[in-house]
């Protein structure tokens, strides 16, 4: 046991075994201490916040009742897993979460045996739990499997695929449906509307409040829904069986239950612990529970920087702060929509993160939040494009991975003019391996018909987005998290010539060997800094597809060493595309490809990770100087001189 000043109970709980030894009457006090610890700790370091406050009681009750880690808890996404980490031996390291070398931001199998299945993306828990339970059945293992998924995660097609299969198999799986009426933004969709109607009809003020359910027949009479004929009877049936949707899929439904009532939760889990077949417990929770500012504004407090743990106030922004690429995109979108009535914007549940708040307010009829449904978002855009609209899909690079088939099959093959505003390209920082946009150059540049652009600054970002909007083919503009070099923003909609690069630095002397750096997107700025010392040529390549082959071949005839720099994996990336151009022309200029390593990069600040991968200015300079000193380059230059 570890004493923690001011936390009499929390210091006694380092593992679920310790939790099970506590008297039942102390559990509610433990929840209070855990919530206070989260508020104080995350006030200092930031992190995912409101969702974790909402799952304190669920985490305690689950680890109290189930024999973890023998029994398997499968958490969805991981935004809400901090209390789980605190109860499974990692509370003392919570200060390090999302920091370089610290605790993983989400679930990570390598970090703890209690993290049964790695997470980061949404809506995977039900499929994973089905697989785990199927394995247990085949092996004859006696263990319980519990999947915890939110109402936001339940909106994804993958969740329904798993529900359908799990119900068919009849496996002994308990699904805890954590319903807080929120995704990152407000949850959307028909399932959310169904749940909200159900809560109102059952006398619950909102999904944020779980009180005793009144008699459904009296509610039906009072609401005026009971009418003669089958319609009234159908309404009655749905009120008497609020889980009919899940029961149809083969689940035994329990609830709704107050997800913050620890004694009730514990009793319910005890009842369901040994139940056979698929079970679903509907728990109503409050995102941000126990911290008034977060309860009032769970969107603002979903993911936080440092804040005052008493008032909830955030530090004032520094004057003159540079706009992020996300803000640049949001401004451009509103400007472009004002001039083009056919422009529509689509997001898979990332309104705030993708910069769509202002657009959603100015053009509500042209704004489509589809929920956590990336595949649907892409094919929805394809359908709109078929009818003459100009869809812009605002999506993170890591989430476009989930809709790759739709990108190829529904958009590219039909050559439809959909613009993908691809945010969080490259290394994103603290969210780590599950969220880095490390592969998009590689998986996009091989798709026919698709134009792929990477801006080096804010003005270029606007120009590329405007260019994509004019094309009669699909296009993607890929930009990083954070801000650019800080160029003055323009509000015009100027376009670029497709496939044309630009030289942004000429060599000033006649130094040998002559070096040309071909930089893509955010790597232009650190390449320029390295080039000042090397007196190298720097090219802002602008386009990953189509490449400016003429520029590449012209420079190859004047250069002793080509260097490509990208914040994408080297395998199959933009540098590989340059190599292909040179090989096709049998050009023997030595090439150094710099990019992300052939491994998954963990979490830390973006600056730390770029440095660790050798993609800051010092790393680029170091790699080039090392290559210039290499024996094979000396021999190549010698042969060239003799020739």
Coordinates of C-alpha atoms in Angstrom, one line a residue:
X1 CA 0.0 0.0 0.0
X2 CA 1.1 3.6 -0.7
X3 CA 0.0 6.5 1.5
X4 CA -1.1 9.5 -0.6
X5 CA -1.6 12.7 1.4
X6 CA -5.2 13.7 1.3
X7 CA -6.3 10.4 -0.3
X8 CA -6.8 7.9 2.5
X9 CA -8.6 5.2 0.4
X10 CA -6.8 5.7 -3.0
X11 CA -3.5 5.0 -1.4
X12 CA -4.7 1.6 -0.3
X13 CA -5.8 0.6 -3.8
X14 CA -3.0 -0.3 -6.2
X15 CA -4.6 -3.4 -7.9
X16 CA -8.1 -4.8 -8.3
X17 CA -7.3 -7.3 -5.5
X18 CA -6.9 -4.3 -3.1
X19 CA -10.2 -2.9 -4.4
X20 CA -12.0 -6.2 -3.6
X21 CA -10.7 -6.1 -0.1
X22 CA -12.3 -2.7 0.7
X23 CA -15.6 -2.8 2.6
X24 CA -18.5 -2.1 0.3
X25 CA -19.5 1.0 2.2
X26 CA -16.2 2.7 1.3
X27 CA -16.5 2.4 -2.4
X28 CA -18.5 5.6 -2.9
X29 CA -15.8 7.5 -1.0
X30 CA -13.1 5.9 -3.2
X31 CA -15.0 7.2 -6.2
X32 CA -14.9 10.7 -4.8
X33 CA -11.1 10.5 -4.2
X34 CA -10.5 9.1 -7.7
X35 CA -12.4 11.8 -9.3
X36 CA -10.6 14.5 -7.3
X37 CA -7.3 12.9 -8.2
X38 CA -8.1 13.0 -11.9
X39 CA -9.2 16.7 -11.7
X40 CA -6.0 17.7 -9.8
X41 CA -3.6 15.6 -11.9
X42 CA -5.1 16.5 -15.3
X43 CA -5.3 20.2 -14.3
X44 CA -1.5 20.1 -14.1
X45 CA -0.7 18.0 -17.2
X46 CA -3.8 18.0 -19.5
X47 CA -5.2 15.0 -21.3
X48 CA -8.5 13.4 -22.0
X49 CA -10.7 14.6 -19.2
X50 CA -14.5 14.7 -19.3
X51 CA -14.9 11.1 -20.5
X52 CA -12.8 9.8 -17.7
X53 CA -14.8 11.6 -15.0
X54 CA -17.8 9.8 -16.4
X55 CA -16.5 6.3 -15.9
X56 CA -15.1 6.3 -12.4
X57 CA -18.0 4.3 -10.9
X58 CA -18.1 1.9 -13.9
X59 CA -14.4 1.2 -13.5
X60 CA -14.7 0.5 -9.8
X61 CA -17.7 -1.7 -10.1
X62 CA -16.3 -3.7 -13.0
X63 CA -13.0 -4.4 -11.3
X64 CA -14.8 -5.1 -8.0
X65 CA -17.1 -7.8 -9.4
X66 CA -15.1 -9.4 -12.2
X67 CA -11.9 -11.3 -11.6
X68 CA -9.6 -9.2 -13.8
X69 CA -7.3 -9.8 -15.5
X70 CA -8.6 -13.4 -15.8
X71 CA -12.0 -12.0 -16.8
X72 CA -11.5 -9.8 -19.8
X73 CA -12.5 -6.1 -19.8
X74 CA -12.4 -4.7 -23.4
X75 CA -12.6 -0.9 -23.4
X76 CA -13.6 1.0 -26.5
X77 CA -11.4 3.9 -27.8
X78 CA -9.6 4.5 -24.5
X79 CA -10.6 8.1 -23.9
X80 CA -12.3 6.9 -20.7
X81 CA -9.6 4.5 -19.5
X82 CA -7.7 6.6 -17.0
X83 CA -9.7 5.3 -14.0
X84 CA -9.1 1.8 -15.2
X85 CA -5.4 2.5 -15.3
X86 CA -5.5 4.0 -11.8
X87 CA -7.0 0.8 -10.4
X88 CA -4.6 -1.5 -12.2
X89 CA -1.2 -0.4 -10.8
X90 CA -0.6 2.8 -12.8
X91 CA -2.0 5.5 -10.7
X92 CA 1.4 6.7 -9.5
X93 CA 2.5 7.2 -13.2
X94 CA -0.7 9.0 -14.3
X95 CA 1.4 12.2 -14.3
X96 CA 3.3 10.8 -17.3
X97 CA 0.4 9.9 -19.5
X98 CA 0.7 11.0 -23.1
X99 CA 4.3 12.2 -22.4
X100 CA 7.4 10.8 -24.2
X101 CA 8.3 7.6 -22.4
X102 CA 5.3 7.8 -20.1
X103 CA 1.9 6.0 -19.9
X104 CA 0.2 5.3 -23.2
X105 CA -2.6 7.7 -24.0
X106 CA -5.1 4.8 -24.6
X107 CA -5.1 1.1 -24.0
X108 CA -1.9 -0.7 -24.7
X109 CA -1.3 -4.5 -24.3
X110 CA 2.4 -4.0 -23.8
X111 CA 1.8 -1.7 -20.9
X112 CA -0.4 -3.9 -18.7
X113 CA -2.0 -7.4 -18.6
X114 CA -5.2 -5.6 -17.7
X115 CA -5.2 -3.8 -21.1
X116 CA -6.7 -6.8 -22.8
X117 CA -7.0 -5.2 -26.2
X118 CA -5.2 -2.1 -27.6
X119 CA -7.4 0.8 -28.5
X120 CA -7.3 4.4 -29.8
X121 CA -9.8 4.3 -32.7
X122 CA -13.5 3.9 -31.9
X123 CA -15.9 1.0 -32.1
X124 CA -13.5 -1.9 -31.9
X125 CA -14.5 -3.3 -28.5
X126 CA -17.5 -5.4 -29.5
X127 CA -15.6 -7.2 -32.4
X128 CA -12.6 -7.8 -30.1
X129 CA -14.8 -9.1 -27.3
X130 CA -16.5 -11.4 -29.6
X131 CA -13.2 -12.8 -30.8
X132 CA -12.0 -13.2 -27.2
X133 CA -15.2 -15.0 -26.1
X134 CA -15.1 -17.3 -29.2
X135 CA -11.5 -18.2 -28.3
X136 CA -12.5 -18.9 -24.7
X137 CA -15.3 -21.2 -25.9
X138 CA -13.0 -23.1 -28.3
X139 CA -10.3 -23.5 -25.6
X140 CA -12.7 -24.4 -22.8
X141 CA -11.5 -21.4 -20.7
X142 CA -13.9 -20.3 -17.9
X143 CA -13.8 -16.6 -18.0
X144 CA -16.2 -13.7 -18.4
X145 CA -15.8 -11.1 -21.2
X146 CA -17.1 -7.6 -20.9
X147 CA -17.0 -4.9 -23.6
X148 CA -17.5 -1.3 -22.6
X149 CA -18.7 1.0 -25.4
X150 CA -20.2 4.5 -25.5
X151 CA -23.2 5.7 -27.4
X152 CA -20.8 7.5 -29.8
X153 CA -18.9 4.3 -30.5
X154 CA -22.2 2.4 -31.0
X155 CA -23.0 4.7 -33.9
X156 CA -20.3 3.1 -36.1
X157 CA -21.1 0.4 -38.6
X158 CA -18.4 -1.9 -37.2
X159 CA -20.3 -2.0 -33.8
X160 CA -23.5 -3.1 -35.5
X161 CA -21.6 -5.8 -37.5
X162 CA -20.3 -7.1 -34.2
X163 CA -23.7 -7.0 -32.4
X164 CA -25.2 -8.9 -35.3
X165 CA -22.5 -11.6 -35.2
X166 CA -22.3 -11.8 -31.4
X167 CA -26.1 -12.2 -31.1
X168 CA -25.9 -15.0 -33.8
X169 CA -23.1 -16.9 -31.9
X170 CA -24.8 -16.6 -28.6
X171 CA -21.5 -16.1 -26.7
X172 CA -21.3 -15.2 -23.0
X173 CA -20.4 -11.5 -23.4
X174 CA -21.7 -8.6 -21.4
X175 CA -21.9 -5.3 -23.3
X176 CA -21.9 -2.2 -21.0
X177 CA -23.5 0.5 -23.1
X178 CA -22.1 3.7 -21.6
X179 CA -24.7 6.3 -22.7
X180 CA -23.8 9.9 -22.0
X181 CA -25.4 11.4 -25.1
X182 CA -21.9 12.6 -26.3
X183 CA -19.2 11.6 -28.7
X184 CA -16.5 14.3 -28.7
X185 CA -19.3 16.7 -29.9
X186 CA -22.9 16.0 -29.2
X187 CA -23.8 12.5 -30.5
X188 CA -25.8 12.4 -33.7
X189 CA -27.9 9.9 -35.6
X190 CA -31.1 7.9 -35.4
X191 CA -29.8 5.7 -32.6
X192 CA -29.1 8.7 -30.5
X193 CA -32.6 10.1 -31.3
X194 CA -34.1 6.8 -30.3
X195 CA -32.2 6.8 -27.0
X196 CA -33.2 10.4 -26.3
X197 CA -36.9 9.7 -27.0
X198 CA -36.7 6.6 -24.7
X199 CA -35.2 8.6 -21.9
X200 CA -37.9 11.3 -22.2
X201 CA -40.7 8.7 -22.3
X202 CA -39.3 6.9 -19.3
X203 CA -39.4 10.1 -17.3
X204 CA -35.7 10.7 -17.4
X205 CA -34.8 14.4 -17.9
X206 CA -32.0 13.6 -20.3
X207 CA -29.5 10.8 -20.9
X208 CA -27.4 12.7 -18.3
X209 CA -29.7 11.8 -15.5
X210 CA -30.9 8.3 -14.4
X211 CA -33.7 8.2 -12.1
X212 CA -36.3 5.5 -11.2
X213 CA -38.3 4.5 -14.2
X214 CA -42.0 5.1 -13.8
X215 CA -44.7 2.8 -15.1
X216 CA -44.6 3.0 -18.9
X217 CA -48.4 2.6 -19.2
X218 CA -49.0 5.8 -17.2
X219 CA -46.4 7.6 -19.3
X220 CA -48.1 6.5 -22.5
X221 CA -51.5 7.7 -21.3
X222 CA -50.0 11.1 -20.1
X223 CA -48.1 11.6 -23.4
X224 CA -51.2 11.0 -25.5
X225 CA -49.4 8.3 -27.5
X226 CA -51.9 5.6 -26.7
X227 CA -54.3 5.5 -29.6
X228 CA -56.6 2.9 -31.0
X229 CA -55.1 0.4 -33.4
X230 CA -51.7 -1.0 -33.9
X231 CA -49.7 2.2 -33.8
X232 CA -50.6 2.7 -30.1
X233 CA -49.8 -0.9 -29.3
X234 CA -46.4 -0.6 -31.0
X235 CA -45.7 2.5 -29.0
X236 CA -46.7 0.6 -25.8
X237 CA -44.5 -2.3 -26.7
X238 CA -41.5 -0.1 -27.2
X239 CA -42.0 1.6 -23.9
X240 CA -42.4 -1.6 -22.0
X241 CA -39.3 -3.1 -23.7
X242 CA -36.8 -0.2 -24.0
X243 CA -34.1 -2.5 -25.2
X244 CA -36.1 -4.0 -28.0
X245 CA -33.6 -2.9 -30.6
X246 CA -30.9 -5.0 -28.9
X247 CA -33.2 -7.8 -28.0
X248 CA -34.0 -8.2 -31.7
X249 CA -30.3 -8.9 -32.2
X250 CA -30.3 -11.6 -29.6
X251 CA -29.3 -9.7 -26.5
X252 CA -30.9 -9.8 -23.1
X253 CA -31.3 -6.1 -22.2
X254 CA -31.0 -4.6 -18.7
X255 CA -31.5 -1.0 -17.7
X256 CA -31.4 1.9 -18.0
X257 CA -29.4 2.2 -14.8
X258 CA -27.7 5.1 -13.2
X259 CA -24.0 4.7 -14.1
X260 CA -22.9 6.7 -11.1
X261 CA -24.9 4.7 -8.5
X262 CA -22.1 2.4 -7.3
X263 CA -24.2 0.1 -5.1
X264 CA -26.7 -0.4 -7.9
X265 CA -24.0 -1.0 -10.5
X266 CA -22.3 -3.5 -8.3
X267 CA -25.5 -5.4 -7.7
X268 CA -26.3 -5.4 -11.4
X269 CA -22.9 -6.7 -12.4
X270 CA -23.2 -9.5 -9.7
X271 CA -26.6 -10.5 -11.3
X272 CA -25.1 -10.5 -14.8
X273 CA -21.7 -12.1 -13.9
X274 CA -22.7 -15.7 -14.6
X275 CA -25.6 -15.0 -17.0
X276 CA -25.5 -17.1 -20.2
X277 CA -25.6 -15.6 -23.7
X278 CA -25.2 -12.1 -24.9
X279 CA -26.2 -9.4 -22.3
X280 CA -26.4 -5.7 -22.6
X281 CA -26.5 -3.3 -19.6
X282 CA -27.6 0.2 -20.5
X283 CA -25.8 2.6 -18.1
X284 CA -26.6 6.3 -18.1
X285 CA -23.6 8.5 -17.2
X286 CA -22.6 12.1 -17.3
X287 CA -19.6 13.1 -19.3
X288 CA -17.6 15.4 -17.0
X289 CA -19.3 14.0 -13.8
X290 CA -18.2 15.7 -10.6
X291 CA -16.6 18.8 -12.2
X292 CA -19.2 21.5 -12.8
X293 CA -17.4 23.2 -15.7
X294 CA -17.0 19.9 -17.6
X295 CA -20.6 18.8 -16.9
X296 CA -21.8 22.2 -18.4
X297 CA -19.4 22.0 -21.4
X298 CA -18.2 18.4 -22.0
X299 CA -17.1 19.4 -25.5
X300 CA -14.7 22.0 -24.3
X301 CA -13.3 19.6 -21.6
X302 CA -13.1 16.5 -23.7
X303 CA -9.4 16.9 -24.2
X304 CA -7.7 19.6 -22.2
X305 CA -4.4 21.4 -21.7
X306 CA -3.5 22.6 -18.2
X307 CA -6.3 24.2 -16.4
X308 CA -7.2 25.5 -12.9
X309 CA -8.6 22.4 -11.0
X310 CA -10.8 24.7 -8.9
X311 CA -12.3 27.1 -11.4
X312 CA -11.8 25.2 -14.6
X313 CA -10.2 28.2 -16.2
X314 CA -7.6 27.7 -18.9
X315 CA -4.5 30.0 -19.3
X316 CA -5.0 32.9 -21.6
X317 CA -3.7 32.4 -25.1
X318 CA -0.5 34.1 -25.9
X319 CA -1.0 37.3 -28.0
X320 CA 0.0 36.9 -31.6
X321 CA -0.4 33.1 -31.6
X322 CA -0.2 31.6 -35.1
X323 CA -3.3 30.0 -36.5
X324 CA -3.3 26.3 -36.8
X325 CA -3.7 24.5 -40.2
X326 CA -7.1 23.4 -38.9
X327 CA -8.1 27.1 -38.4
X328 CA -6.7 27.9 -41.9
X329 CA -8.9 25.1 -43.3
X330 CA -12.0 26.3 -41.4
X331 CA -11.6 29.9 -42.7
X332 CA -11.0 28.7 -46.2
X333 CA -14.1 26.5 -46.1
X334 CA -16.4 29.4 -45.1
X335 CA -14.9 31.6 -47.8
X336 CA -15.2 29.0 -50.5
X337 CA -18.8 28.1 -49.4
X338 CA -19.8 31.8 -49.7
X339 CA -18.8 31.7 -53.4
X340 CA -19.9 28.2 -54.2
X341 CA -23.4 27.2 -53.3
X342 CA -22.7 23.5 -54.2
X343 CA -20.0 23.1 -51.6
X344 CA -21.0 20.8 -48.7
X345 CA -18.9 19.7 -45.8
X346 CA -18.8 16.3 -44.2
X347 CA -17.2 15.1 -40.9
X348 CA -17.2 11.8 -39.1
X349 CA -17.9 13.2 -35.6
X350 CA -14.9 15.6 -35.6
X351 CA -16.6 19.1 -35.9
X352 CA -14.3 20.8 -33.4
X353 CA -11.1 18.9 -34.2
X354 CA -11.5 19.4 -37.9
X355 CA -12.3 23.2 -37.7
X356 CA -15.9 23.0 -38.8
X357 CA -17.6 24.9 -36.0
X358 CA -18.0 28.2 -37.8
X359 CA -19.1 26.4 -41.1
X360 CA -21.7 24.5 -39.2
X361 CA -23.1 27.7 -37.8
X362 CA -23.0 29.7 -41.1
X363 CA -24.2 26.9 -43.4
X364 CA -26.2 24.4 -41.3
X365 CA -28.0 23.0 -44.3
X366 CA -24.7 22.2 -46.0
X367 CA -23.1 20.6 -42.9
X368 CA -23.2 16.9 -42.4
X369 CA -21.9 15.2 -39.2
X370 CA -22.4 11.5 -39.8
X371 CA -21.2 10.3 -36.4
X372 CA -18.3 7.8 -36.0
X373 CA -18.8 6.4 -39.5
X374 CA -15.8 7.1 -41.6
X375 CA -16.8 4.6 -44.4
X376 CA -20.2 6.2 -44.7
X377 CA -18.8 9.7 -44.8
X378 CA -16.7 8.9 -47.9
X379 CA -19.5 7.1 -49.8
X380 CA -22.0 9.8 -48.8
X381 CA -19.6 12.3 -50.4
X382 CA -19.4 10.1 -53.5
X383 CA -23.2 10.1 -53.8
X384 CA -23.4 13.9 -53.4
X385 CA -20.7 14.4 -56.1
X386 CA -22.7 12.2 -58.5
X387 CA -25.5 14.8 -58.2
X388 CA -23.3 17.8 -58.9
X389 CA -22.4 18.9 -55.3
X390 CA -18.8 19.6 -54.3
X391 CA -18.2 17.6 -51.1
X392 CA -15.3 18.4 -48.8
X393 CA -14.7 15.6 -46.3
X394 CA -12.8 16.9 -43.3
X395 CA -11.1 13.9 -41.7
X396 CA -8.0 13.0 -39.8
X397 CA -5.3 11.0 -41.7
X398 CA -5.5 8.2 -39.2
X399 CA -9.3 7.9 -39.6
X400 CA -9.2 7.9 -43.4
X401 CA -7.4 4.5 -43.0
X402 CA -10.8 3.2 -41.9
X403 CA -12.4 4.2 -45.2
X404 CA -9.7 3.1 -47.7
X405 CA -12.0 0.8 -49.7
X406 CA -14.6 3.5 -50.0
X407 CA -11.9 5.9 -51.2
X408 CA -10.8 3.6 -53.9
X409 CA -14.1 1.8 -54.9
X410 CA -16.6 4.6 -54.5
X411 CA -14.7 7.8 -55.2
X412 CA -11.5 7.1 -57.2
X413 CA -12.8 4.4 -59.6
X414 CA -15.7 6.7 -60.5
X415 CA -13.3 9.7 -60.7
X416 CA -15.7 11.8 -58.5
X417 CA -14.7 15.4 -57.5
X418 CA -14.5 14.9 -53.7
X419 CA -11.9 17.0 -51.7
X420 CA -10.4 15.3 -48.7
X421 CA -9.1 17.8 -46.1
X422 CA -6.7 15.5 -44.5
X423 CA -5.8 16.9 -41.0
X424 CA -3.1 15.5 -38.6
X425 CA -0.8 14.3 -41.4
X426 CA 2.5 13.0 -40.1
X427 CA 3.3 12.8 -36.4
X428 CA 0.5 14.1 -34.2
X429 CA 2.3 14.0 -30.8
X430 CA 0.7 12.9 -27.5
X431 CA -2.0 10.6 -29.0
X432 CA 0.7 8.3 -30.2
X433 CA 0.9 5.4 -32.6
X434 CA -2.9 4.9 -33.1
X435 CA -3.3 8.5 -34.3
X436 CA -0.1 9.4 -36.2
X437 CA -0.8 10.1 -39.9
X438 CA 2.3 8.1 -40.9
X439 CA 1.1 6.2 -43.9
X440 CA -1.1 8.5 -46.0
X441 CA 1.5 9.4 -48.7
X442 CA 2.1 5.7 -49.2
X443 CA -1.5 4.6 -49.4
X444 CA -2.8 7.6 -51.4
X445 CA -0.1 8.0 -54.1
X446 CA -0.9 4.5 -55.5
X447 CA -4.6 5.4 -56.3
X448 CA -5.3 6.3 -59.9
X449 CA -7.2 9.6 -60.5
X450 CA -6.3 11.0 -57.0
X451 CA -4.4 14.3 -56.8
X452 CA -2.4 14.4 -53.5
X453 CA -1.0 17.7 -52.2
X454 CA 1.0 18.7 -49.1
X455 CA 1.2 22.4 -48.1
X456 CA 4.4 23.9 -46.7
X457 CA 2.7 26.9 -45.2
X458 CA -0.7 28.5 -44.5
X459 CA -1.0 30.3 -47.9
X460 CA -0.1 27.1 -49.8
X461 CA -2.8 25.3 -47.8
X462 CA -5.5 27.6 -49.0
X463 CA -4.2 27.5 -52.5
X464 CA -4.2 23.7 -52.5
X465 CA -7.7 23.4 -51.1
X466 CA -8.9 25.9 -53.7
X467 CA -7.2 23.9 -56.4
X468 CA -8.9 20.7 -55.3
X469 CA -12.3 22.4 -55.4
X470 CA -11.8 23.2 -59.1
X471 CA -10.8 19.7 -60.2
X472 CA -13.1 17.3 -61.9
X473 CA -11.4 14.4 -60.0
X474 CA -10.8 13.5 -56.4
X475 CA -8.1 15.3 -54.4
X476 CA -6.5 15.2 -51.0
X477 CA -4.8 18.1 -49.2
X478 CA -2.7 16.7 -46.3
X479 CA -1.5 19.0 -43.5
X480 CA -0.1 18.5 -40.1
X481 CA -1.4 19.1 -36.6
X482 CA -0.5 22.6 -35.2
X483 CA 0.6 25.7 -37.0
X484 CA 2.7 26.5 -39.9
X485 CA 5.6 29.0 -40.2
X486 CA 3.2 31.9 -39.6
X487 CA 2.8 33.5 -43.0
X488 CA 0.2 36.2 -43.2
X489 CA -3.2 34.7 -43.9
X490 CA -4.9 35.6 -47.2
X491 CA -8.6 35.3 -47.9
X492 CA -8.4 34.8 -51.7
X493 CA -9.1 31.5 -53.4
X494 CA -6.0 31.4 -55.7
X495 CA -5.2 28.0 -57.3
X496 CA -2.1 26.2 -58.4
X497 CA -1.0 24.4 -61.5
X498 CA -1.4 20.7 -60.8
X499 CA 1.8 18.8 -60.5
X500 CA 4.2 21.7 -60.4
X501 CA 6.8 22.1 -57.7
X502 CA 8.7 25.3 -56.8
X503 CA 12.3 26.0 -55.8
X504 CA 12.3 27.9 -52.5
X505 CA 16.1 28.1 -52.1
X506 CA 18.8 28.3 -54.7
X507 CA 22.4 27.4 -54.0
X508 CA 24.5 30.6 -53.6
X509 CA 27.9 29.2 -54.3
X510 CA 29.6 26.5 -56.4
X511 CA 30.3 24.2 -53.5
X512 CA 30.8 20.5 -54.3
X513 CA 29.2 18.1 -53.8
X514 CA 26.0 19.9 -54.9
X515 CA 23.0 18.9 -52.8
X516 CA 19.3 19.2 -53.7
X517 CA 16.7 18.7 -51.0
X518 CA 13.2 17.7 -52.2
X519 CA 10.9 18.4 -49.3
X520 CA 7.2 17.5 -48.9
X521 CA 4.7 19.5 -46.9
X522 CA 5.8 20.4 -43.3
X523 CA 9.3 19.2 -44.0
X524 CA 10.1 22.2 -46.1
X525 CA 10.8 24.5 -43.2
X526 CA 13.4 22.2 -41.4
X527 CA 14.9 21.5 -44.8
X528 CA 15.5 25.2 -45.4
X529 CA 17.2 25.5 -42.0
X530 CA 19.6 22.6 -42.8
X531 CA 20.2 23.9 -46.3
X532 CA 21.6 27.2 -45.0
X533 CA 24.5 25.4 -43.6
X534 CA 24.9 23.1 -46.6
X535 CA 24.2 25.8 -49.2
X536 CA 21.8 23.3 -50.8
X537 CA 18.9 23.8 -53.2
X538 CA 15.5 23.2 -51.6
X539 CA 12.4 22.3 -53.6
X540 CA 8.9 22.5 -52.1
X541 CA 7.5 19.6 -54.0
X542 CA 3.8 20.5 -53.3
X543 CA 2.4 17.5 -55.1
X544 CA 2.9 13.9 -54.1
X545 CA 0.7 12.8 -57.0
X546 CA 1.4 13.8 -59.7
X547 CA 5.0 14.5 -59.1
X548 CA 6.9 17.2 -61.0
X549 CA 9.0 14.8 -63.0
X550 CA 10.4 17.6 -65.2
X551 CA 11.8 19.4 -62.1
X552 CA 13.2 16.2 -60.7
X553 CA 15.1 15.2 -63.9
X554 CA 16.3 18.7 -64.5
X555 CA 17.8 19.0 -61.0
X556 CA 19.2 15.4 -61.2
X557 CA 21.5 16.6 -64.1
X558 CA 22.9 19.4 -61.9
X559 CA 23.1 17.6 -58.5
X560 CA 25.6 15.2 -56.8
X561 CA 23.2 14.1 -54.1
X562 CA 19.4 14.1 -54.0
X563 CA 17.7 14.1 -50.6
X564 CA 14.0 13.5 -50.1
X565 CA 12.4 14.5 -46.8
X566 CA 8.8 13.6 -45.7
X567 CA 7.0 13.0 -42.4
X568 CA 5.6 9.7 -43.7
X569 CA 7.0 6.2 -43.6
X570 CA 9.9 5.8 -46.1
X571 CA 8.5 2.6 -47.5
X572 CA 6.3 3.4 -50.5
X573 CA 6.2 7.1 -49.6
X574 CA 7.0 10.3 -51.5
X575 CA 10.7 9.6 -51.6
X576 CA 10.0 6.2 -53.2
X577 CA 8.0 8.0 -55.8
X578 CA 11.0 10.2 -56.6
X579 CA 13.2 7.1 -56.8
X580 CA 10.8 5.6 -59.4
X581 CA 11.1 8.7 -61.6
X582 CA 14.9 8.5 -61.5
X583 CA 15.0 4.7 -62.1
X584 CA 12.6 5.0 -65.1
X585 CA 15.1 7.4 -66.8
X586 CA 18.1 5.2 -65.7
X587 CA 19.4 8.2 -63.8
X588 CA 22.3 7.3 -61.4
X589 CA 22.3 10.3 -59.1
X590 CA 22.8 9.1 -55.5
X591 CA 19.6 9.5 -53.4
X592 CA 19.1 9.8 -49.6
X593 CA 15.5 9.1 -48.5
X594 CA 14.6 10.6 -45.1
X595 CA 11.3 9.9 -43.4
X596 CA 9.6 8.0 -40.6
X597 CA 11.1 4.7 -39.5
X598 CA 9.8 1.2 -40.3
X599 CA 8.3 1.0 -36.8
X600 CA 5.4 2.4 -34.9
X601 CA 6.3 5.7 -33.3
X602 CA 5.1 6.1 -29.7
X603 CA 3.8 9.3 -28.0
X604 CA 5.4 12.5 -27.0
X605 CA 5.3 16.1 -28.3
X606 CA 5.5 16.5 -32.1
X607 CA 8.8 18.3 -31.7
X608 CA 10.3 15.5 -29.5
X609 CA 9.2 12.8 -32.0
X610 CA 10.4 14.6 -35.1
X611 CA 13.8 15.0 -33.4
X612 CA 13.8 11.3 -32.4
X613 CA 13.1 10.4 -36.0
X614 CA 15.8 12.7 -37.4
X615 CA 13.3 15.0 -39.1
X616 CA 14.1 18.2 -37.4
X617 CA 16.6 20.6 -39.0
X618 CA 19.5 19.1 -36.9
X619 CA 18.6 15.6 -37.8
X620 CA 18.3 16.4 -41.5
X621 CA 21.6 18.1 -41.5
X622 CA 23.2 15.2 -39.6
X623 CA 21.9 12.6 -42.0
X624 CA 23.1 14.6 -45.1
X625 CA 26.5 15.2 -43.7
X626 CA 26.9 11.5 -42.8
X627 CA 26.0 10.6 -46.4
X628 CA 28.3 13.1 -47.9
X629 CA 31.2 11.5 -45.9
X630 CA 30.3 8.0 -47.0
X631 CA 32.6 6.0 -49.2
X632 CA 30.0 5.1 -51.8
X633 CA 29.2 8.7 -52.6
X634 CA 32.9 9.5 -52.9
X635 CA 33.3 6.7 -55.4
X636 CA 30.2 7.9 -57.4
X637 CA 31.5 11.4 -57.6
X638 CA 34.9 10.2 -58.7
X639 CA 33.4 8.1 -61.5
X640 CA 31.3 11.1 -62.6
X641 CA 34.4 13.3 -62.7
X642 CA 36.4 10.8 -64.8
X643 CA 33.5 10.5 -67.2

